[in-house]
PDB file of C-alpha atoms in Angstrom:
ATOM      1  CA  MET A   1       0.000   0.000   0.000  1.00 42.00           C
ATOM      2  CA  GLY A   2       3.060   2.266   0.234  1.00 45.00           C
ATOM      3  CA  SER A   3       4.631   4.174   3.090  1.00 42.00           C
ATOM      4  CA  ARG A   4       2.817   4.777   6.350  1.00 46.00           C
ATOM      5  CA  SER A   5       4.161   7.568   8.514  1.00 48.00           C
ATOM      6  CA  ARG A   6       3.329  10.549  10.676  1.00 46.00           C
ATOM      7  CA  GLY A   7       6.515  12.349   9.846  1.00 46.00           C
ATOM      8  CA  ASP A   8       7.897  13.807   6.652  1.00 52.00           C
ATOM      9  CA  GLY A   9       7.554  11.444   3.728  1.00 62.00           C
ATOM     10  CA  ASN A  10       7.558  11.163  -0.001  1.00 79.00           C
ATOM     11  CA  TYR A  11       3.835  10.991  -0.613  1.00 89.00           C
ATOM     12  CA  ARG A  12       2.589  10.616  -4.156  1.00 92.00           C
ATOM     13  CA  ASN A  13      -1.115  10.243  -3.394  1.00 96.00           C
ATOM     14  CA  PRO A  14      -1.433  10.674   0.377  1.00 97.00           C
ATOM     15  CA  CYS A  15      -4.451   9.245   2.149  1.00 98.00           C
ATOM     16  CA  LEU A  16      -5.700   9.455   5.725  1.00 98.00           C
ATOM     17  CA  THR A  17      -8.116   7.024   7.358  1.00 98.00           C
ATOM     18  CA  LEU A  18     -10.704   8.640   9.622  1.00 97.00           C
ATOM     19  CA  HIS A  19     -13.531   7.210  11.658  1.00 96.00           C
ATOM     20  CA  GLN A  20     -17.115   8.088  10.911  1.00 98.00           C
ATOM     21  CA  PRO A  21     -18.859  10.486  11.084  1.00 98.00           C
ATOM     22  CA  TRP A  22     -15.768  12.701  10.868  1.00 97.00           C
ATOM     23  CA  ALA A  23     -14.670  11.269   7.498  1.00 98.00           C
ATOM     24  CA  SER A  24     -17.905  12.048   5.660  1.00 98.00           C
ATOM     25  CA  LEU A  25     -18.317  15.441   7.319  1.00 98.00           C
ATOM     26  CA  LEU A  26     -14.893  16.417   5.964  1.00 98.00           C
ATOM     27  CA  VAL A  27     -15.491  15.165   2.421  1.00 98.00           C
ATOM     28  CA  HIS A  28     -18.915  16.865   2.294  1.00 98.00           C
ATOM     29  CA  GLY A  29     -17.309  20.202   3.156  1.00 98.00           C
ATOM     30  CA  ILE A  30     -19.121  20.587   6.471  1.00 98.00           C
ATOM     31  CA  LYS A  31     -15.980  19.957   8.471  1.00 98.00           C
ATOM     32  CA  ARG A  32     -13.258  22.361   7.377  1.00 98.00           C
ATOM     33  CA  VAL A  33     -10.678  21.655  10.053  1.00 98.00           C
ATOM     34  CA  GLU A  34      -9.252  18.197  10.681  1.00 97.00           C
ATOM     35  CA  GLY A  35      -7.950  17.883  14.232  1.00 94.00           C
ATOM     36  CA  ARG A  36      -4.816  15.862  14.896  1.00 94.00           C
ATOM     37  CA  SER A  37      -2.340  15.389  17.720  1.00 93.00           C
ATOM     38  CA  TRP A  38       0.492  15.880  15.204  1.00 95.00           C
ATOM     39  CA  PRO A  39       1.184  18.630  12.636  1.00 96.00           C
ATOM     40  CA  ALA A  40       0.488  18.141   8.937  1.00 95.00           C
ATOM     41  CA  SER A  41       3.558  17.138   6.945  1.00 92.00           C
ATOM     42  CA  ILE A  42       1.833  17.566   3.598  1.00 95.00           C
ATOM     43  CA  ARG A  43       0.151  20.224   1.509  1.00 96.00           C
ATOM     44  CA  GLY A  44      -2.205  19.686  -1.390  1.00 97.00           C
ATOM     45  CA  ARG A  45      -4.584  16.834  -2.071  1.00 98.00           C
ATOM     46  CA  LEU A  46      -5.307  14.441   0.771  1.00 98.00           C
ATOM     47  CA  TRP A  47      -7.525  11.436   0.128  1.00 98.00           C
ATOM     48  CA  ILE A  48      -9.997  10.562   2.875  1.00 98.00           C
ATOM     49  CA  HIS A  49     -10.850   6.969   3.742  1.00 98.00           C
ATOM     50  CA  ALA A  50     -13.500   5.860   6.259  1.00 98.00           C
ATOM     51  CA  SER A  51     -12.427   3.188   8.705  1.00 97.00           C
ATOM     52  CA  SER A  52     -14.242  -0.082   9.324  1.00 97.00           C
ATOM     53  CA  LYS A  53     -15.771   0.987  12.651  1.00 96.00           C
ATOM     54  CA  VAL A  54     -19.544   1.442  12.506  1.00 96.00           C
ATOM     55  CA  PRO A  55     -20.371   4.884  13.938  1.00 95.00           C
ATOM     56  CA  ASP A  56     -22.492   5.061  17.054  1.00 95.00           C
ATOM     57  CA  PRO A  57     -25.828   6.886  16.518  1.00 96.00           C
ATOM     58  CA  ASP A  58     -25.178   9.056  19.575  1.00 96.00           C
ATOM     59  CA  THR A  59     -21.804  10.106  18.158  1.00 96.00           C
ATOM     60  CA  ILE A  60     -23.396  11.025  14.824  1.00 97.00           C
ATOM     61  CA  LYS A  61     -26.068  13.065  16.597  1.00 96.00           C
ATOM     62  CA  ALA A  62     -23.509  14.846  18.778  1.00 96.00           C
ATOM     63  CA  MET A  63     -21.368  15.858  15.814  1.00 97.00           C
ATOM     64  CA  GLU A  64     -24.321  16.917  13.675  1.00 97.00           C
ATOM     65  CA  ASP A  65     -25.658  19.010  16.568  1.00 96.00           C
ATOM     66  CA  PHE A  66     -22.217  20.596  16.957  1.00 96.00           C
ATOM     67  CA  TYR A  67     -21.992  21.644  13.314  1.00 97.00           C
ATOM     68  CA  ARG A  68     -25.619  22.745  13.224  1.00 96.00           C
ATOM     69  CA  GLU A  69     -24.995  25.116  16.121  1.00 95.00           C
ATOM     70  CA  ILE A  70     -21.677  26.588  14.946  1.00 95.00           C
ATOM     71  CA  TYR A  71     -22.942  27.157  11.399  1.00 96.00           C
ATOM     72  CA  ALA A  72     -25.960  28.976  12.833  1.00 94.00           C
ATOM     73  CA  LEU A  73     -23.533  31.583  14.184  1.00 92.00           C
ATOM     74  CA  ASN A  74     -22.886  32.589  10.581  1.00 92.00           C
ATOM     75  CA  GLY A  75     -26.528  32.535   9.571  1.00 93.00           C
ATOM     76  CA  ILE A  76     -26.639  29.041   8.028  1.00 94.00           C
ATOM     77  CA  THR A  77     -29.636  27.200   9.427  1.00 92.00           C
ATOM     78  CA  ASP A  78     -30.452  24.711   6.663  1.00 92.00           C
ATOM     79  CA  LEU A  79     -27.347  22.544   6.975  1.00 95.00           C
ATOM     80  CA  LYS A  80     -27.716  19.274   5.068  1.00 95.00           C
ATOM     81  CA  PHE A  81     -25.789  16.295   6.434  1.00 97.00           C
ATOM     82  CA  PRO A  82     -24.757  13.118   4.590  1.00 97.00           C
ATOM     83  CA  GLU A  83     -27.585  10.646   4.140  1.00 95.00           C
ATOM     84  CA  ASN A  84     -25.331   7.846   5.370  1.00 96.00           C
ATOM     85  CA  TYR A  85     -21.865   7.285   6.790  1.00 98.00           C
ATOM     86  CA  PRO A  86     -20.263   4.382   4.881  1.00 98.00           C
ATOM     87  CA  ILE A  87     -17.395   2.409   6.354  1.00 98.00           C
ATOM     88  CA  SER A  88     -14.283   0.803   4.821  1.00 98.00           C
ATOM     89  CA  ARG A  89     -14.578   3.116   1.824  1.00 98.00           C
ATOM     90  CA  LEU A  90     -12.445   5.688   0.056  1.00 98.00           C
ATOM     91  CA  LEU A  91     -14.786   8.689   0.124  1.00 98.00           C
ATOM     92  CA  GLY A  92     -13.014  11.511  -1.690  1.00 98.00           C
ATOM     93  CA  CYS A  93     -10.409  14.160  -0.992  1.00 98.00           C
ATOM     94  CA  VAL A  94      -9.686  17.658   0.298  1.00 98.00           C
ATOM     95  CA  GLU A  95      -6.868  20.146  -0.213  1.00 98.00           C
ATOM     96  CA  VAL A  96      -4.715  20.681   2.882  1.00 98.00           C
ATOM     97  CA  VAL A  97      -3.570  24.309   2.677  1.00 98.00           C
ATOM     98  CA  GLY A  98      -2.046  24.748   6.112  1.00 97.00           C
ATOM     99  CA  CYS A  99      -1.734  23.638   9.713  1.00 97.00           C
ATOM    100  CA  VAL A 100      -1.889  25.766  12.852  1.00 97.00           C
ATOM    101  CA  THR A 101      -2.242  25.129  16.558  1.00 96.00           C
ATOM    102  CA  CYS A 102      -5.618  25.194  18.252  1.00 94.00           C
ATOM    103  CA  GLU A 103      -4.640  28.392  20.064  1.00 94.00           C
ATOM    104  CA  GLU A 104      -3.819  30.105  16.781  1.00 96.00           C
ATOM    105  CA  LEU A 105      -7.045  29.013  15.115  1.00 95.00           C
ATOM    106  CA  VAL A 106      -9.402  30.163  17.863  1.00 92.00           C
ATOM    107  CA  CYS A 107      -7.730  33.604  17.889  1.00 92.00           C
ATOM    108  CA  TRP A 108      -7.722  34.041  14.098  1.00 94.00           C
ATOM    109  CA  GLU A 109     -10.256  36.830  13.752  1.00 90.00           C
ATOM    110  CA  ASP A 110     -10.114  36.861   9.936  1.00 92.00           C
ATOM    111  CA  LEU A 111     -12.031  33.582   9.968  1.00 94.00           C
ATOM    112  CA  PRO A 112     -15.759  33.056  10.578  1.00 94.00           C
ATOM    113  CA  GLU A 113     -16.668  32.183  14.151  1.00 93.00           C
ATOM    114  CA  SER A 114     -17.847  28.740  13.101  1.00 94.00           C
ATOM    115  CA  VAL A 115     -14.406  27.854  11.740  1.00 96.00           C
ATOM    116  CA  ARG A 116     -12.625  29.111  14.837  1.00 94.00           C
ATOM    117  CA  LEU A 117     -14.834  26.887  16.965  1.00 94.00           C
ATOM    118  CA  GLU A 118     -13.710  23.827  15.035  1.00 94.00           C
ATOM    119  CA  GLY A 119     -10.353  24.066  16.804  1.00 87.00           C
ATOM    120  CA  GLN A 120     -10.696  21.284  19.361  1.00 84.00           C
ATOM    121  CA  THR A 121      -7.310  19.518  19.197  1.00 90.00           C
ATOM    122  CA  ASP A 122      -3.586  20.275  19.403  1.00 94.00           C
ATOM    123  CA  TYR A 123      -3.084  20.748  15.659  1.00 97.00           C
ATOM    124  CA  CYS A 124      -5.636  21.913  13.120  1.00 97.00           C
ATOM    125  CA  TRP A 125      -5.253  20.855   9.493  1.00 98.00           C
ATOM    126  CA  LEU A 126      -6.936  23.480   7.325  1.00 98.00           C
ATOM    127  CA  CYS A 127      -8.901  21.977   4.451  1.00 98.00           C
ATOM    128  CA  GLU A 128     -10.439  23.427   1.297  1.00 98.00           C
ATOM    129  CA  GLN A 129     -11.967  22.246  -1.994  1.00 98.00           C
ATOM    130  CA  PRO A 130     -13.682  19.014  -0.900  1.00 98.00           C
ATOM    131  CA  GLN A 131     -14.471  16.461  -3.602  1.00 98.00           C
ATOM    132  CA  LYS A 132     -16.338  13.209  -3.179  1.00 98.00           C
ATOM    133  CA  LEU A 133     -16.313  10.000  -5.134  1.00 98.00           C
ATOM    134  CA  ILE A 134     -19.494   9.350  -7.071  1.00 96.00           C
ATOM    135  CA  ILE A 135     -19.080   5.707  -6.056  1.00 95.00           C
ATOM    136  CA  PRO A 136     -16.956   5.234  -2.899  1.00 97.00           C
ATOM    137  CA  PHE A 137     -14.297   2.540  -3.287  1.00 95.00           C
ATOM    138  CA  GLU A 138     -14.106  -0.313  -0.808  1.00 96.00           C
ATOM    139  CA  MET A 139     -10.580  -0.623   0.550  1.00 96.00           C
ATOM    140  CA  ARG A 140      -8.543  -1.218   3.665  1.00 95.00           C
ATOM    141  CA  GLY A 141      -6.958   1.689   5.508  1.00 96.00           C
ATOM    142  CA  PHE A 142      -3.830   2.200   7.582  1.00 95.00           C
ATOM    143  CA  GLN A 143      -2.658   4.385  10.427  1.00 93.00           C
ATOM    144  CA  GLY A 144      -1.119   7.767   9.756  1.00 94.00           C
ATOM    145  CA  ILE A 145      -0.640   9.037   6.215  1.00 96.00           C
ATOM    146  CA  TYR A 146      -0.076   6.470   3.500  1.00 96.00           C
ATOM    147  CA  ASN A 147       0.034   6.378  -0.282  1.00 96.00           C
ATOM    148  CA  LEU A 148      -2.894   5.090  -2.286  1.00 96.00           C
ATOM    149  CA  GLU A 149      -2.042   2.181  -4.517  1.00 95.00           C
ATOM    150  CA  LYS A 150      -1.909   3.024  -8.201  1.00 95.00           C
ATOM    151  CA  LYS A 151      -4.713   0.572  -8.992  1.00 95.00           C
ATOM    152  CA  ILE A 152      -6.975   2.497  -6.596  1.00 96.00           C
ATOM    153  CA  TYR A 153      -5.774   6.015  -7.353  1.00 97.00           C
ATOM    154  CA  GLU A 154      -6.235   5.927 -11.116  1.00 96.00           C
ATOM    155  CA  PRO A 155      -9.966   5.055 -11.158  1.00 96.00           C
ATOM    156  CA  ALA A 156     -10.599   7.170  -8.058  1.00 97.00           C
ATOM    157  CA  VAL A 157      -9.246  10.377  -9.556  1.00 97.00           C
ATOM    158  CA  ARG A 158     -11.559   9.901 -12.537  1.00 97.00           C
ATOM    159  CA  GLY A 159     -14.584   9.441 -10.285  1.00 97.00           C
ATOM    160  CA  LEU A 160     -14.297  12.667  -8.281  1.00 98.00           C
ATOM    161  CA  SER A 161     -17.112  15.182  -8.149  1.00 97.00           C
ATOM    162  CA  PRO A 162     -16.804  18.715  -6.660  1.00 96.00           C
ATOM    163  CA  VAL A 163     -18.780  19.311  -3.494  1.00 97.00           C
ATOM    164  CA  LYS A 164     -20.894  22.398  -2.944  1.00 95.00           C
ATOM    165  CA  ALA A 165     -19.876  23.129   0.633  1.00 95.00           C
ATOM    166  CA  PRO A 166     -22.364  25.013   2.843  1.00 96.00           C
ATOM    167  CA  SER A 167     -19.815  27.703   3.744  1.00 94.00           C
ATOM    168  CA  PRO A 168     -16.433  27.219   2.036  1.00 94.00           C
ATOM    169  CA  VAL A 169     -13.468  29.024   3.562  1.00 95.00           C
ATOM    170  CA  LYS A 170     -10.329  30.373   1.945  1.00 95.00           C
ATOM    171  CA  PHE A 171      -7.494  30.259   4.447  1.00 97.00           C
ATOM    172  CA  PRO A 172      -5.037  33.086   3.591  1.00 94.00           C
ATOM    173  CA  LEU A 173      -1.370  32.122   3.422  1.00 94.00           C
ATOM    174  CA  PRO A 174       1.177  34.398   5.156  1.00 93.00           C
ATOM    175  CA  ASP A 175       3.332  33.967   2.057  1.00 95.00           C
ATOM    176  CA  PRO A 176       1.349  33.066  -1.083  1.00 93.00           C
ATOM    177  CA  GLN A 177       4.576  31.904  -2.743  1.00 95.00           C
ATOM    178  CA  ASP A 178       5.252  29.357   0.008  1.00 96.00           C
ATOM    179  CA  PRO A 179       2.612  26.608   0.370  1.00 94.00           C
ATOM    180  CA  PHE A 180       4.110  25.652   3.746  1.00 95.00           C
ATOM    181  CA  SER A 181       4.007  29.187   5.176  1.00 96.00           C
ATOM    182  CA  LEU A 182       0.771  28.505   7.083  1.00 97.00           C
ATOM    183  CA  LYS A 183       2.259  26.341   9.812  1.00 96.00           C
ATOM    184  CA  PRO A 184       2.292  26.125  13.614  1.00 96.00           C
ATOM    185  CA  GLY A 185       3.685  29.370  14.984  1.00 94.00           C
ATOM    186  CA  SER A 186       3.125  31.377  11.807  1.00 93.00           C
ATOM    187  CA  LEU A 187       0.121  33.229  13.274  1.00 89.00           C
ATOM    188  CA  ALA A 188       1.428  33.750  16.794  1.00 73.00           C
ATOM    189  CA  SER A 189       2.318  37.381  16.132  1.00 58.00           C
ATOM    190  CA  ASN A 190      -1.222  38.101  14.914  1.00 59.00           C
ATOM    191  CA  SER A 191      -2.916  37.057  18.121  1.00 53.00           C
ATOM    192  CA  ASN A 192      -4.477  39.919  20.061  1.00 54.00           C
ATOM    193  CA  GLY A 193      -5.460  37.891  23.080  1.00 52.00           C
ATOM    194  CA  SER A 194      -8.964  37.071  21.870  1.00 54.00           C
ATOM    195  CA  ASN A 195     -10.339  33.677  22.678  1.00 56.00           C
ATOM    196  CA  ALA A 196     -13.046  31.442  21.236  1.00 52.00           C
ATOM    197  CA  SER A 197     -14.633  31.224  24.677  1.00 50.00           C
ATOM    198  CA  GLU A 198     -15.867  34.778  24.090  1.00 55.00           C
ATOM    199  CA  ILE A 199     -18.195  33.342  21.418  1.00 57.00           C
ATOM    200  CA  HIS A 200     -19.733  30.765  23.773  1.00 52.00           C
ATOM    201  CA  LYS A 201     -22.877  32.613  24.767  1.00 58.00           C
ATOM    202  CA  LEU A 202     -25.914  30.564  23.787  1.00 72.00           C
ATOM    203  CA  PRO A 203     -26.669  27.588  26.059  1.00 82.00           C
ATOM    204  CA  SER A 204     -27.442  25.455  22.991  1.00 83.00           C
ATOM    205  CA  LEU A 205     -24.007  26.238  21.547  1.00 83.00           C
ATOM    206  CA  ASN A 206     -22.249  25.386  24.785  1.00 85.00           C
ATOM    207  CA  ALA A 207     -24.173  22.122  24.977  1.00 87.00           C
ATOM    208  CA  ALA A 208     -23.255  21.229  21.392  1.00 86.00           C
ATOM    209  CA  ILE A 209     -19.546  21.928  21.993  1.00 85.00           C
ATOM    210  CA  THR A 210     -19.597  19.862  25.173  1.00 86.00           C
ATOM    211  CA  GLY A 211     -21.359  17.030  23.343  1.00 88.00           C
ATOM    212  CA  ALA A 212     -18.830  17.048  20.510  1.00 88.00           C
ATOM    213  CA  ARG A 213     -15.907  16.944  22.930  1.00 84.00           C
ATOM    214  CA  ALA A 214     -17.553  14.167  24.915  1.00 84.00           C
ATOM    215  CA  ALA A 215     -18.125  12.173  21.713  1.00 83.00           C
ATOM    216  CA  GLY A 216     -14.445  12.422  20.829  1.00 74.00           C
ATOM    217  CA  SER A 217     -13.336  11.622  24.355  1.00 70.00           C
ATOM    218  CA  ASP A 218     -15.685   8.625  24.665  1.00 66.00           C
ATOM    219  CA  PHE A 219     -14.488   7.357  21.313  1.00 59.00           C
ATOM    220  CA  LEU A 220     -10.864   7.399  22.471  1.00 62.00           C
ATOM    221  CA  LYS A 221     -11.767   5.714  25.749  1.00 60.00           C
ATOM    222  CA  LYS A 222     -13.486   2.866  23.919  1.00 58.00           C
ATOM    223  CA  ARG A 223     -10.387   2.360  21.790  1.00 55.00           C
ATOM    224  CA  VAL A 224      -7.884   2.296  24.663  1.00 50.00           C
ATOM    225  CA  SER A 225     -10.083   0.049  26.813  1.00 51.00           C
ATOM    226  CA  GLN A 226      -9.782  -2.818  24.332  1.00 45.00           C
ATOM    227  CA  SER A 227      -7.218  -5.489  25.138  1.00 35.00           C
ATOM    228  CA  GLU A 228      -5.658  -5.051  21.708  1.00 37.00           C
ATOM    229  CA  ILE A 229      -6.445  -1.873  19.828  1.00 38.00           C
ATOM    230  CA  GLN A 230      -6.697  -2.372  16.083  1.00 43.00           C
ATOM    231  CA  GLU A 231      -7.143  -0.185  13.043  1.00 42.00           C
ATOM    232  CA  ASP A 232      -9.340  -1.544  10.250  1.00 45.00           C
ATOM    233  CA  ASP A 233      -9.556  -4.955  11.929  1.00 43.00           C
ATOM    234  CA  ASN A 234      -6.036  -6.078  11.054  1.00 40.00           C
ATOM    235  CA  THR A 235      -3.450  -3.501  12.067  1.00 42.00           C
ATOM    236  CA  PRO A 236      -2.457  -3.722  15.775  1.00 42.00           C
ATOM    237  CA  VAL A 237      -1.497  -0.516  17.542  1.00 41.00           C
ATOM    238  CA  SER A 238       1.765  -0.442  19.473  1.00 40.00           C
ATOM    239  CA  SER A 239       1.952   0.130  23.226  1.00 43.00           C
ATOM    240  CA  ARG A 240       3.484   3.539  22.502  1.00 46.00           C
ATOM    241  CA  THR A 241       0.444   4.526  20.455  1.00 44.00           C
ATOM    242  CA  ARG A 242      -1.848   3.126  23.161  1.00 43.00           C
ATOM    243  CA  LYS A 243      -0.139   5.264  25.807  1.00 50.00           C
ATOM    244  CA  ARG A 244      -0.387   8.320  23.574  1.00 50.00           C
ATOM    245  CA  SER A 245      -4.117   7.682  23.074  1.00 45.00           C
ATOM    246  CA  GLU A 246      -4.638   7.250  26.810  1.00 45.00           C
ATOM    247  CA  LYS A 247      -2.835  10.532  27.485  1.00 49.00           C
ATOM    248  CA  LYS A 248      -4.911  12.259  24.810  1.00 45.00           C
ATOM    249  CA  ALA A 249      -8.152  10.938  26.291  1.00 41.00           C
ATOM    250  CA  GLN A 250      -7.135  12.185  29.736  1.00 43.00           C
ATOM    251  CA  GLY A 251      -6.308  15.581  28.270  1.00 43.00           C
ATOM    252  CA  MET A 252      -9.672  15.835  26.559  1.00 39.00           C
ATOM    253  CA  ASP A 253     -11.411  14.960  29.834  1.00 38.00           C
ATOM    254  CA  SER A 254      -9.546  17.759  31.608  1.00 35.00           C
ATOM    255  CA  GLU A 255     -10.363  20.264  28.874  1.00 37.00           C
ATOM    256  CA  LEU A 256     -14.000  19.174  28.882  1.00 34.00           C
ATOM    257  CA  ALA A 257     -14.233  19.804  32.615  1.00 32.00           C
ATOM    258  CA  VAL A 258     -12.710  23.263  32.244  1.00 31.00           C
ATOM    259  CA  ARG A 259     -14.835  24.331  29.261  1.00 33.00           C
ATOM    260  CA  ALA A 260     -18.038  23.024  30.879  1.00 32.00           C
ATOM    261  CA  ASP A 261     -17.607  25.665  33.570  1.00 33.00           C
ATOM    262  CA  GLU A 262     -17.177  28.550  31.097  1.00 33.00           C
TER     263      GLU A 262
END
């Protein structure tokens, strides 16, 4: 399947496996920020694959409620969600144009409030130009970023269809000549001390944010509680990855407790 790595790599047709409903929300242009615990090492097209885990109905509801509430801040009240959330499928692609820290994103006043509120993790991959496959391809995924096989890439690229996103965003680059100029630390000097918590005013919005964080936290807890954590049924996760996931889950719990009191 090609290289699999979280660091710098020679990616020809990079792909990232995500769990549902996050995978479909990204490909449908509803989700514009992909949260990771590690910074993006790529720019340009990133293929999105949905893992084999069947999404829990409560998780789907929590994430749809979250996006419904944050889009309403910008006057969009007729948000249309995917009709289904397929698993073990290559769904489409997005263009990764930059990566910033959560702190930078929530203070970036040039962006709509709804986008700033998508910053829920350490690193925020900024995504534009979503495209979906007319017919999603069944395939197995891997951890981290990996290259699509040629036999999958060639028919997939011919089957892409542009997505009409509900509120597309153009993330401005600090240096338009440098595609990697929008990176962690590049916006630090632009921060004026504002914080996304200033936006949290409506009780329904606070509840939706809390629900989304809880959904992510519960999802991680379910993964680390298994005796042997696996990705796409076959790929075992190392003890190092397990410890990292446990630490991340604990961190999300702490943040959830803090934000619930805001």
